[in-house]
Coordinates of C-alpha atoms in Angstrom, one line a residue:
Chain A
M1 CA -3.9 58.4 -27.1
I2 CA -4.6 54.9 -28.4
E3 CA -8.3 53.3 -28.5
I4 CA -9.2 50.4 -30.1
R5 CA -13.2 49.9 -29.9
N6 CA -14.7 47.0 -30.4
V7 CA -12.4 45.9 -33.2
H8 CA -13.2 42.3 -35.1
K9 CA -10.6 41.3 -37.3
T10 CA -11.2 38.3 -39.9
F11 CA -8.7 37.0 -42.8
T12 CA -10.3 35.1 -45.7
R13 CA -7.5 32.7 -47.0
K14 CA -8.4 30.4 -49.6
G15 CA -12.1 30.7 -48.9
I16 CA -11.8 29.9 -45.0
A17 CA -12.6 33.0 -42.9
I18 CA -10.6 33.2 -39.8
E19 CA -11.5 35.4 -37.1
A20 CA -8.0 36.6 -35.9
L21 CA -9.5 39.5 -33.4
K22 CA -12.9 38.6 -31.8
G23 CA -13.9 41.9 -30.2
I24 CA -11.0 43.8 -28.9
S25 CA -11.0 47.1 -27.0
L26 CA -8.3 49.2 -24.8
K27 CA -7.2 52.4 -24.4
V28 CA -3.5 53.3 -24.4
E29 CA -2.8 56.8 -22.2
K30 CA 0.0 58.9 -23.4
G31 CA 2.9 57.9 -21.4
D32 CA 1.9 54.5 -21.1
I33 CA 4.4 51.8 -22.2
F34 CA 1.7 49.3 -22.5
G35 CA 2.2 45.8 -22.8
V36 CA 0.2 43.1 -24.9
I37 CA 1.0 39.6 -24.3
G38 CA 0.0 36.3 -25.3
Y39 CA 1.0 33.0 -27.0
S40 CA 1.6 32.9 -30.4
G41 CA -1.6 33.1 -32.5
A42 CA -3.4 34.8 -29.8
G43 CA -3.7 37.7 -32.2
K44 CA -1.1 40.3 -31.0
S45 CA 0.4 40.8 -33.8
T46 CA -2.5 41.8 -35.8
L47 CA -3.5 44.1 -32.8
I48 CA -0.5 46.0 -33.3
R49 CA -0.9 46.0 -36.7
L50 CA -4.3 48.1 -36.7
V51 CA -2.8 50.9 -34.7
N52 CA -0.7 52.3 -38.1
Y53 CA -3.4 50.8 -40.1
L54 CA -1.1 48.1 -41.7
E55 CA -4.2 45.9 -41.0
R56 CA -7.7 47.6 -41.4
P57 CA -10.5 46.3 -38.5
T58 CA -13.3 44.0 -40.4
E59 CA -15.4 45.9 -37.6
G60 CA -14.9 48.4 -35.2
Q61 CA -12.8 51.4 -34.7
V62 CA -9.1 52.8 -34.2
L63 CA -8.6 55.9 -33.0
V64 CA -5.4 57.8 -32.5
D65 CA -5.5 61.2 -30.7
G66 CA -9.0 60.9 -31.0
H67 CA -9.1 60.6 -34.8
D68 CA -10.8 57.8 -36.2
L69 CA -7.8 56.3 -38.8
G70 CA -10.5 54.7 -40.6
A71 CA -12.3 58.0 -41.6
Y72 CA -8.6 59.3 -43.2
S73 CA -8.3 59.3 -46.8
V74 CA -5.0 57.5 -47.9
K75 CA -2.9 61.0 -47.9
E76 CA -4.3 61.8 -44.4
L77 CA -3.2 58.2 -43.4
R78 CA 0.2 58.3 -44.4
A79 CA 0.8 61.8 -42.4
A80 CA -0.8 60.0 -39.5
K81 CA 1.8 57.0 -39.9
K82 CA 4.5 59.4 -39.5
N83 CA 3.5 59.9 -35.9
I84 CA 3.7 56.4 -35.3
G85 CA 7.2 54.6 -35.5
M86 CA 7.3 51.0 -35.7
I87 CA 10.3 48.8 -34.8
F88 CA 10.1 44.9 -35.7
Q89 CA 11.4 41.0 -34.4
H90 CA 13.8 40.9 -37.6
F91 CA 14.3 44.7 -37.6
N92 CA 13.7 44.9 -41.3
L93 CA 16.4 47.2 -42.2
L94 CA 17.5 47.8 -45.5
E95 CA 21.0 45.4 -46.4
S96 CA 21.5 48.0 -49.3
K97 CA 22.2 50.9 -46.8
K98 CA 24.4 52.0 -44.5
V99 CA 23.3 52.5 -40.9
F100 CA 23.1 56.5 -41.4
D101 CA 20.7 56.2 -44.4
N102 CA 18.8 53.7 -43.0
V103 CA 18.0 56.1 -40.0
A104 CA 17.8 58.6 -42.7
I105 CA 14.9 57.4 -44.6
P106 CA 11.6 58.5 -42.8
L107 CA 13.5 62.0 -43.0
V108 CA 14.3 61.6 -47.0
L109 CA 10.6 60.7 -47.4
L110 CA 9.6 63.9 -45.8
K111 CA 11.9 65.8 -48.1
K112 CA 14.0 67.5 -45.4
S113 CA 17.1 68.8 -46.3
K114 CA 20.7 67.1 -46.5
E115 CA 21.7 69.5 -43.7
E116 CA 18.7 68.6 -41.4
I117 CA 19.1 65.0 -42.0
R118 CA 22.4 65.1 -41.3
K119 CA 21.7 66.4 -38.0
R120 CA 19.1 64.9 -36.8
V121 CA 20.5 61.0 -37.6
T122 CA 23.9 62.2 -35.7
E123 CA 21.5 63.1 -32.9
L124 CA 19.5 59.7 -32.9
L125 CA 22.6 57.1 -33.6
E126 CA 24.2 59.2 -30.4
F127 CA 21.1 58.4 -28.7
V128 CA 21.1 54.8 -29.1
G129 CA 24.8 54.6 -28.8
L130 CA 25.8 53.7 -32.3
S131 CA 27.9 57.2 -33.3
D132 CA 30.7 54.8 -35.0
K133 CA 28.9 52.6 -36.9
A134 CA 26.9 55.3 -39.0
G135 CA 28.9 54.2 -42.3
S136 CA 28.5 50.3 -41.5
Y137 CA 26.3 48.0 -43.2
P138 CA 23.3 46.1 -41.4
N139 CA 25.0 42.9 -41.8
E140 CA 27.8 43.7 -40.0
L141 CA 25.8 44.4 -36.7
S142 CA 25.0 42.5 -33.8
G143 CA 21.5 41.8 -33.3
G144 CA 20.9 44.2 -30.6
Q145 CA 22.8 46.8 -32.7
K146 CA 20.2 46.3 -35.1
Q147 CA 17.5 46.9 -33.5
R148 CA 19.2 50.1 -32.1
V149 CA 19.4 51.2 -35.6
G150 CA 15.7 50.3 -35.8
I151 CA 14.8 52.4 -33.2
A152 CA 16.6 55.1 -34.5
R153 CA 15.0 55.0 -37.6
A154 CA 11.4 54.9 -35.7
L155 CA 12.1 57.9 -33.8
A156 CA 13.6 59.8 -36.9
S157 CA 10.2 62.1 -38.0
N158 CA 9.5 62.4 -34.1
P159 CA 6.8 60.5 -33.5
S160 CA 4.9 60.4 -30.2
I161 CA 4.0 56.7 -30.5
L162 CA 6.4 53.7 -30.8
L163 CA 5.0 50.2 -31.6
C164 CA 7.5 47.2 -30.9
D165 CA 5.9 44.1 -32.8
E166 CA 8.1 41.4 -30.6
A167 CA 11.4 43.6 -30.9
T168 CA 13.3 41.4 -28.3
S169 CA 12.1 38.1 -29.3
A170 CA 15.1 37.6 -31.5
L171 CA 17.6 38.7 -29.1
D172 CA 19.6 37.1 -26.1
P173 CA 18.5 38.0 -22.6
Q174 CA 21.5 40.2 -21.8
T175 CA 20.8 42.4 -25.3
T176 CA 16.9 42.0 -24.6
R177 CA 17.7 44.0 -21.1
S178 CA 19.7 46.7 -23.0
I179 CA 16.9 47.5 -25.8
L180 CA 14.4 47.7 -23.0
Q181 CA 16.3 50.0 -21.2
L182 CA 16.5 52.2 -24.2
L183 CA 12.8 52.0 -24.9
K184 CA 12.6 53.1 -21.3
R185 CA 14.6 56.3 -22.2
V186 CA 12.6 56.5 -25.3
N187 CA 9.6 56.9 -23.4
A188 CA 10.8 58.7 -20.6
E189 CA 13.2 61.5 -22.7
Y190 CA 11.4 61.8 -25.6
N191 CA 8.1 61.6 -24.1
I192 CA 6.7 58.8 -26.3
T193 CA 4.0 56.3 -25.8
V194 CA 5.0 52.8 -26.4
M195 CA 3.1 50.1 -27.6
I196 CA 4.5 46.7 -27.2
I197 CA 3.5 43.0 -28.1
T198 CA 5.7 40.1 -26.9
H199 CA 5.1 36.2 -25.6
E200 CA 8.0 37.0 -22.6
M201 CA 6.4 38.2 -19.5
S202 CA 10.2 39.6 -18.2
V203 CA 9.5 42.5 -21.0
I204 CA 6.4 43.2 -19.5
Q205 CA 7.8 43.0 -15.8
E206 CA 10.8 45.1 -16.9
I207 CA 9.0 48.1 -18.6
C208 CA 5.3 48.0 -18.6
N209 CA 3.1 50.0 -16.6
K210 CA 0.0 48.5 -18.3
V211 CA -0.7 45.2 -19.6
A212 CA -3.2 43.3 -21.7
V213 CA -3.5 39.5 -21.8
M214 CA -4.5 37.8 -25.2
E215 CA -5.7 34.8 -25.7
E216 CA -7.6 33.5 -29.1
G217 CA -8.5 36.7 -30.4
R218 CA -9.7 38.1 -27.4
I219 CA -8.4 40.1 -24.6
I220 CA -9.0 38.1 -21.5
E221 CA -7.5 40.2 -18.6
Q222 CA -6.1 43.9 -18.6
G223 CA -4.9 46.6 -15.9
S224 CA -2.0 48.0 -14.7
V225 CA 1.3 45.8 -14.5
L226 CA 1.0 45.5 -10.6
D227 CA -2.8 44.5 -10.3
V228 CA -2.5 41.7 -13.1
F229 CA 0.8 40.2 -11.7
G230 CA -0.3 40.5 -8.1
H231 CA -4.1 39.0 -8.9
P232 CA -3.8 37.2 -11.9
Q233 CA -7.2 36.0 -12.6
H234 CA -7.4 33.7 -15.8
L235 CA -5.6 30.8 -15.7
T236 CA -3.4 31.7 -18.9
T237 CA -2.3 34.9 -17.0
Q238 CA -1.7 33.1 -13.8
N239 CA 1.0 30.8 -16.1
F240 CA 2.2 34.3 -17.7
V241 CA 3.2 35.7 -13.9
K242 CA 4.6 32.1 -12.6
T243 CA 7.2 32.3 -15.8
V244 CA 9.1 35.6 -13.9
I245 CA 7.7 35.3 -10.2
Q246 CA 7.6 32.1 -8.5
N247 CA 5.1 31.6 -5.9
T248 CA 4.6 28.0 -5.1
I249 CA 6.1 26.2 -2.3
T250 CA 9.0 24.0 -3.7
P251 CA 8.2 20.3 -3.8
S252 CA 10.7 19.2 -0.9
V253 CA 8.9 21.6 1.8
Q254 CA 5.5 20.7 0.4
K255 CA 6.5 16.8 1.5
T256 CA 7.0 18.0 5.0
I257 CA 3.5 19.8 5.3
K258 CA 1.3 18.2 7.7
T259 CA -2.3 18.8 7.7
G260 CA -5.1 18.2 9.7
T261 CA -8.1 19.5 11.0
G262 CA -7.0 22.7 12.7
S263 CA -4.5 23.7 9.9
R264 CA -4.7 26.0 6.8
I265 CA -2.6 26.9 4.0
C266 CA -3.1 30.5 2.7
K267 CA -1.4 32.2 -0.2
L268 CA -1.1 36.1 0.9
N269 CA -0.4 38.3 -1.9
F270 CA 0.9 41.6 -0.8
V271 CA 0.8 44.5 -3.4
G272 CA 2.5 48.0 -3.0
A273 CA 1.9 49.5 0.4
T274 CA 1.0 46.4 2.2
T275 CA 4.7 45.2 1.9
T276 CA 5.7 48.2 3.8
E277 CA 3.6 47.2 7.2
P278 CA 4.5 44.7 9.8
L279 CA 1.1 43.0 8.9
L280 CA 1.9 39.2 9.8
Y281 CA 3.5 40.4 13.2
E282 CA 0.1 42.4 14.2
M283 CA -1.7 39.3 13.1
I284 CA -0.3 36.8 15.6
R285 CA -0.1 39.5 18.3
A286 CA -4.1 40.4 18.3
N287 CA -5.3 36.6 17.4
E288 CA -4.4 33.2 18.7
V289 CA -2.7 31.1 15.7
K290 CA 0.8 29.8 15.1
V291 CA 2.2 30.6 12.1
N292 CA 4.9 28.5 9.7
I293 CA 6.0 30.3 6.7
L294 CA 6.5 27.9 4.1
F295 CA 7.5 30.1 1.1
A296 CA 8.5 33.8 0.7
N297 CA 9.0 35.9 -2.1
T298 CA 9.3 39.4 -3.3
T299 CA 9.6 41.0 -6.8
E300 CA 10.0 44.4 -7.8
I301 CA 7.5 45.7 -10.4
Q302 CA 7.3 49.2 -11.6
E303 CA 9.2 50.5 -8.7
K304 CA 6.9 48.7 -6.2
T305 CA 7.2 45.8 -4.3
L306 CA 5.0 42.5 -5.2
G307 CA 5.3 40.1 -2.3
T308 CA 4.1 36.4 -2.1
V309 CA 3.9 34.5 1.4
I310 CA 2.5 30.8 1.7
I311 CA 2.1 30.4 5.4
Q312 CA 0.4 27.3 7.5
L313 CA -1.9 28.7 10.3
D314 CA -2.9 26.5 13.2
G315 CA -5.1 27.3 15.9
E316 CA -8.9 27.3 16.7
G317 CA -11.1 28.0 13.6
A318 CA -12.6 31.3 15.2
E319 CA -9.0 32.3 15.7
M320 CA -8.0 31.5 12.4
N321 CA -11.1 33.0 10.8
K322 CA -10.0 36.6 12.2
A323 CA -6.4 36.4 11.4
V324 CA -7.8 36.0 7.9
S325 CA -10.0 38.6 7.9
F326 CA -7.6 40.9 9.4
L327 CA -5.3 40.5 6.7
K328 CA -7.9 40.8 4.2
S329 CA -9.4 44.2 5.9
N330 CA -5.4 45.3 5.5
G331 CA -5.2 44.9 1.7
V332 CA -3.8 41.7 1.5
D333 CA -5.1 39.2 -1.1
V334 CA -5.9 35.9 0.7
E335 CA -6.3 32.7 -1.4
E336 CA -6.8 29.3 0.6
V337 CA -4.9 26.6 -1.0
D338 CA -4.7 23.1 -0.7
P339 CA -0.8 21.9 -0.4
H340 CA -1.8 18.3 -2.2
V341 CA -3.2 20.0 -5.3
L342 CA -0.5 22.7 -5.2
D343 CA 0.6 23.3 -9.2
Y344 CA 4.1 22.6 -10.1
S345 CA 3.7 21.8 -13.8
N346 CA 4.3 25.4 -15.4
R347 CA 6.9 26.6 -13.3
Chain B
M1 CA 42.5 24.0 -94.7
F2 CA 42.3 27.6 -92.8
S3 CA 41.5 29.6 -95.6
T4 CA 38.7 31.7 -95.5
T5 CA 37.2 34.2 -97.9
V6 CA 36.0 36.4 -94.9
T7 CA 37.9 39.6 -94.3
G8 CA 38.8 40.9 -90.7
E9 CA 36.9 43.8 -91.6
Q10 CA 33.9 41.8 -92.3
F11 CA 34.1 40.2 -88.8
L12 CA 34.5 43.4 -87.2
T13 CA 31.7 45.1 -88.6
A14 CA 29.4 41.8 -87.8
F15 CA 30.9 42.3 -84.0
I16 CA 30.1 45.8 -84.0
E17 CA 26.7 45.4 -85.4
T18 CA 26.1 42.7 -83.0
I19 CA 26.7 45.0 -80.1
Q20 CA 24.7 47.8 -81.8
M21 CA 21.6 45.2 -81.6
V22 CA 22.2 44.2 -78.1
G23 CA 23.2 47.5 -76.8
I24 CA 19.8 49.2 -78.4
S25 CA 17.3 46.8 -77.7
L26 CA 18.4 46.0 -74.0
F27 CA 18.4 49.7 -73.5
F28 CA 14.7 50.1 -74.7
G29 CA 13.9 46.4 -73.6
S30 CA 15.0 47.4 -70.1
L31 CA 12.8 50.7 -70.3
L32 CA 9.6 48.7 -70.9
G33 CA 10.6 45.6 -69.3
V34 CA 11.2 47.1 -65.6
P35 CA 8.3 49.3 -65.6
I36 CA 6.3 45.6 -66.7
G37 CA 8.1 43.9 -64.0
I38 CA 7.5 46.3 -61.3
L39 CA 3.8 46.4 -62.7
L40 CA 3.5 42.8 -62.3
V41 CA 4.7 42.8 -58.3
I42 CA 2.7 45.6 -57.4
T43 CA -0.6 44.6 -59.0
R44 CA -0.4 41.2 -58.0
P45 CA -2.6 39.9 -54.9
G46 CA -1.2 41.2 -51.9
G47 CA 0.9 44.0 -53.5
I48 CA 1.3 47.7 -52.6
L49 CA -1.5 48.5 -55.3
E50 CA -3.2 45.3 -55.9
N51 CA -5.2 45.5 -58.9
K52 CA -6.5 42.5 -60.0
A53 CA -7.8 44.1 -63.6
A54 CA -4.7 45.1 -64.2
Y55 CA -2.4 42.2 -63.1
T56 CA -4.5 39.4 -64.8
L57 CA -4.2 41.4 -68.2
L58 CA -0.9 42.3 -68.2
N59 CA 0.1 38.5 -67.1
P60 CA -1.4 36.9 -70.1
V61 CA -0.2 39.1 -72.4
I62 CA 3.5 38.5 -71.2
N63 CA 3.1 34.9 -71.5
I64 CA 2.0 35.0 -75.1
V65 CA 4.7 36.9 -76.4
R66 CA 7.3 35.2 -74.5
S67 CA 5.9 31.5 -76.2
L68 CA 6.8 32.7 -79.6
P69 CA 10.1 31.8 -80.8
F70 CA 12.1 34.9 -81.9
I71 CA 12.4 34.1 -85.4
I72 CA 8.4 33.7 -85.7
L73 CA 7.8 37.0 -84.3
L74 CA 10.4 38.5 -86.3
V75 CA 8.4 37.7 -89.0
A76 CA 4.9 38.3 -87.5
I77 CA 5.7 41.5 -86.7
I78 CA 7.0 42.7 -90.0
P79 CA 4.2 45.4 -90.4
L80 CA 4.8 47.3 -86.8
T81 CA 8.5 47.1 -87.4
R82 CA 8.2 48.8 -91.0
A83 CA 5.3 51.2 -89.2
I84 CA 8.3 52.4 -86.8
V85 CA 11.1 52.5 -88.4
S86 CA 9.7 52.7 -92.0
T87 CA 12.1 49.7 -93.2
S88 CA 11.4 46.1 -93.1
I89 CA 15.2 45.1 -93.5
G90 CA 18.7 46.3 -92.2
T91 CA 20.2 46.7 -88.1
A92 CA 17.1 48.9 -87.6
A93 CA 14.4 46.6 -88.8
A94 CA 16.0 43.7 -86.5
I95 CA 16.1 46.2 -83.3
V96 CA 12.3 46.5 -83.3
P97 CA 11.2 42.6 -82.8
L98 CA 14.5 42.2 -80.5
I99 CA 12.8 45.0 -78.4
I100 CA 9.3 43.3 -78.1
Y101 CA 11.0 39.9 -77.6
I102 CA 13.3 41.1 -74.7
A103 CA 10.9 43.7 -73.0
P104 CA 8.6 40.7 -71.7
Y105 CA 11.7 38.4 -70.7
I106 CA 12.8 41.5 -68.8
G107 CA 9.7 42.1 -67.0
R108 CA 9.7 38.3 -65.7
L109 CA 13.0 38.5 -64.9
V110 CA 12.4 41.8 -62.6
E111 CA 9.5 40.6 -61.5
N112 CA 11.5 37.4 -60.0
S113 CA 14.1 39.7 -58.7
L114 CA 11.6 42.2 -56.8
L115 CA 9.6 39.2 -55.3
E116 CA 13.1 38.6 -53.5
V117 CA 12.8 41.5 -51.4
N118 CA 12.2 40.9 -48.0
P119 CA 8.1 42.0 -47.4
G120 CA 9.3 42.6 -43.9
I121 CA 10.9 45.7 -45.5
L122 CA 7.8 46.7 -47.4
E123 CA 6.2 46.6 -44.4
A124 CA 8.6 49.1 -42.9
A125 CA 8.0 51.1 -45.5
E126 CA 4.2 51.1 -45.3
S127 CA 4.7 51.9 -41.4
M128 CA 6.7 54.9 -42.4
G129 CA 3.5 56.5 -44.5
S130 CA 5.5 56.0 -47.9
T131 CA 3.8 56.4 -51.1
P132 CA 3.7 54.0 -53.6
F133 CA 6.3 55.7 -55.8
Q134 CA 8.6 56.1 -52.6
V135 CA 7.9 52.4 -51.7
I136 CA 9.3 51.6 -55.1
W137 CA 12.2 53.9 -55.5
H138 CA 13.5 53.8 -51.9
F139 CA 13.0 50.3 -50.7
L140 CA 12.1 47.7 -53.6
L141 CA 14.8 48.9 -56.4
P142 CA 17.7 49.3 -54.0
E143 CA 16.9 46.2 -51.8
A144 CA 16.8 44.1 -54.8
F145 CA 19.5 45.8 -57.1
A146 CA 22.1 43.1 -57.4
S147 CA 19.7 40.6 -58.3
L148 CA 18.2 43.3 -60.7
I149 CA 21.9 43.2 -62.5
L150 CA 22.1 39.5 -62.7
S151 CA 18.8 39.5 -64.2
L152 CA 19.6 41.9 -67.0
T153 CA 22.9 39.9 -67.4
T154 CA 20.5 36.8 -68.1
A155 CA 18.5 39.4 -70.7
T156 CA 21.6 40.7 -72.1
I157 CA 22.9 36.9 -73.0
G158 CA 19.8 35.9 -74.3
L159 CA 19.9 38.6 -76.6
I160 CA 23.1 37.7 -78.0
G161 CA 21.1 34.4 -79.0
A162 CA 18.6 36.3 -80.9
T163 CA 20.5 38.3 -82.9
A164 CA 21.6 35.7 -84.8
M165 CA 18.3 35.3 -86.3
A166 CA 18.4 38.8 -86.9
G167 CA 20.2 37.6 -90.5
T168 CA 16.7 36.8 -91.7
V169 CA 15.6 40.5 -92.1
G170 CA 19.2 41.7 -93.0
G171 CA 20.1 42.7 -89.6
G172 CA 23.7 41.8 -90.0
G173 CA 25.5 40.8 -86.9
V174 CA 28.2 37.8 -85.9
G175 CA 25.3 35.3 -86.1
D176 CA 24.4 35.9 -89.5
L177 CA 28.1 36.0 -90.7
A178 CA 28.4 32.3 -89.3
I179 CA 25.1 31.3 -90.9
V180 CA 25.7 33.1 -94.3
Y181 CA 29.5 32.4 -95.1
G182 CA 30.0 29.6 -92.7
Y183 CA 27.0 27.3 -92.9
Q184 CA 25.6 27.8 -96.6
R185 CA 29.6 28.3 -97.9
F186 CA 31.0 25.9 -95.8
D187 CA 33.6 27.7 -94.3
T188 CA 34.6 26.4 -91.2
V189 CA 36.9 29.0 -90.3
V190 CA 34.3 31.7 -89.9
V191 CA 31.8 29.1 -87.9
V192 CA 34.6 28.4 -85.7
A193 CA 35.7 31.7 -85.4
T194 CA 32.2 32.9 -84.6
V195 CA 31.8 30.6 -81.9
I196 CA 34.6 31.7 -80.0
I197 CA 33.9 35.2 -80.5
L198 CA 30.2 34.3 -79.4
I199 CA 31.9 32.2 -76.1
I200 CA 34.3 35.2 -75.1
L201 CA 31.1 37.8 -75.6
V202 CA 28.8 35.7 -73.1
Q203 CA 31.3 34.9 -70.6
G204 CA 32.6 38.4 -70.7
I205 CA 29.2 39.6 -69.9
Q206 CA 28.4 37.2 -67.5
S207 CA 31.6 37.9 -65.2
L208 CA 31.0 41.4 -65.7
G209 CA 27.5 40.9 -64.3
N210 CA 28.5 38.6 -61.7
T211 CA 31.2 41.1 -60.2
L212 CA 29.0 43.8 -60.4
A213 CA 26.5 42.2 -58.6
R214 CA 29.3 40.7 -56.0
K215 CA 29.8 44.3 -55.4
I216 CA 27.0 45.7 -54.5
R217 CA 26.0 42.4 -52.2
R218 CA 29.2 42.7 -50.4
H219 CA 27.9 45.2 -48.2

C-alpha cells in the first residue's frame, strides 16, 4: 500500500544542510493502522509528509499502491493526492467557512455537483457525529469537534489512505480517546489504511497494529505493536513502553528483596497465547524452586494480553536453570535483572 | 468674516470629482494591485509557485514606483498619460497616474494580508491536490478576505490624499479647490470647509472598512 524505500531527506537552511531522514525504509499494508512514534525532531513529520509528497525525498522512493510518486507528472500527483486524506495537529480548517463548506472543499475542488456535495457532506457529518454543527464556524467548536471536521474533510474525496499528523497532540486525554475511536471506525468501516505519527505511546497502544520507532532520522525498531511492546529492544523504545506499561518493581518492594547466592530475579514477559497457560504453576511442579512474585501486570494491546511478571527464584543452581529454560521453551521472554540497578528514572 | 466666493455648487462638483478619481483609480488600481500582491506571495521563496526570476524582478519595480512622491510621478509620466487618455490635463489625466501610484501600494498591502494566512491552511490545500489557482481562490483569498478589506480601506484613504495634488494637471477635486481658492486666494472658509469634508470622508471610509472587516471576521 505504502512503501518507503531507503529515503533520505536533507533540508538546506541558510547554507547549512540538515539531514532529517537518514535512510528510512518501511512498508504499510492495506488495512493497517501504522503508528510512527518518536520524540520531537526525530523526523516523523517529515516522514509522513513524504507519503503525500508534501516533502520530496532527496534520495530514495515513495510508492503508493505500487506507483512511485516521484515518477508522476504534476497533474498525476494532484490526482494521486485525492486518494490520500490528511489531518493535522492544529486542524487547519478554514476559519472563514462554515463546517459544511469546510467538509465540502475537496468535493468543490473535484467539481462535484451541488446535490452530490450536499449528500456526501451530510453523510460525513453524520459519521463524525457533527450533523448539528453544519452551520457553525470553526471558532465556535471545541478542539475535538474541529478534529472531527478535519476527519470528515479528509474523507470527503473517498481516499484509501488517511495520514494523521499528531492528530491528537493538541487534545485532552478524553477527547484523544474519542478521536482515536473514530479513527478506528474509519479504518474498519471504510477500510481505509491509516498512518499516524505521534509522540504519545498511548495512541499507539490504543489503535495501532504496527509501529515504527524513530530517532534522529532513523527507524530504530519496527514491527507489530504486540512484539514491540512485549520485547522492546532499543532504550528509546523501552522508555516509550514504560510510559504506558509499568514493568518495574516498586521502590518499597525493591527494599525488601534479599539477594544472595542461590537467588535469581527474573523479569518474565508473556505475550499473547502464553498468557493463557498456567506456566508458572507447571514450572514449580516440575522443578525444585521457590517462586516469589515481586511484581505482576497485564496490559491489553490489540485485543491480546501482554503480561509482565517479576519473580524471585530460590533453589539449586541447576534446578533454577531448568526452570528458566522451561519458561523460555514455552515462549516466555525471560530477562535476568539485578534488583539494585532497576531503573525508575524514566517511569 | 465668513464670506467666500466659492459656491456650494463648486463644492459639490469638486466633491464629485474627488469621488470619481478615487473610485475609478481604486477600481483599476485593485485590478492591477491585487494580482501583483498575489504574484508576490506565490512566487516568493517557499511560495506555492516559487519563481525567483519573477519575484526578484517584481519586487524592485514595486519599490521604485513606491519611492516616487505622487506629485513627481504625476509629472514624470505625462507622456504615458497622453498615450492612454490622449490628454495631459483634466480629471481623466489625473486618473492614470493615480492608478500607477496606487497599484503597487495595493500590491504591497495585499501581499501583507495574504502572508497573514496560516501556512497550515495552504498545507491542507496542497494535501488535497489543489491546483495553484484553487489554492488562491478557495483558500488564500477567503481566509484573507477581512484583512484585504482593511488593506483596500487604507489604499482608498491614501488615494484621497493623492487626489489633492491632481490639481497640478487640472484634475479638480476637493483638494484642488482648497489650494486654488483657499491657499492662493487666502479664502480661509474654503480651507476649513475642505478640511472638514476630507475628515468626514476619511472617517466614513475607515468606519465602513472596519465594520465590513468585523462582520466578515465575526465567525
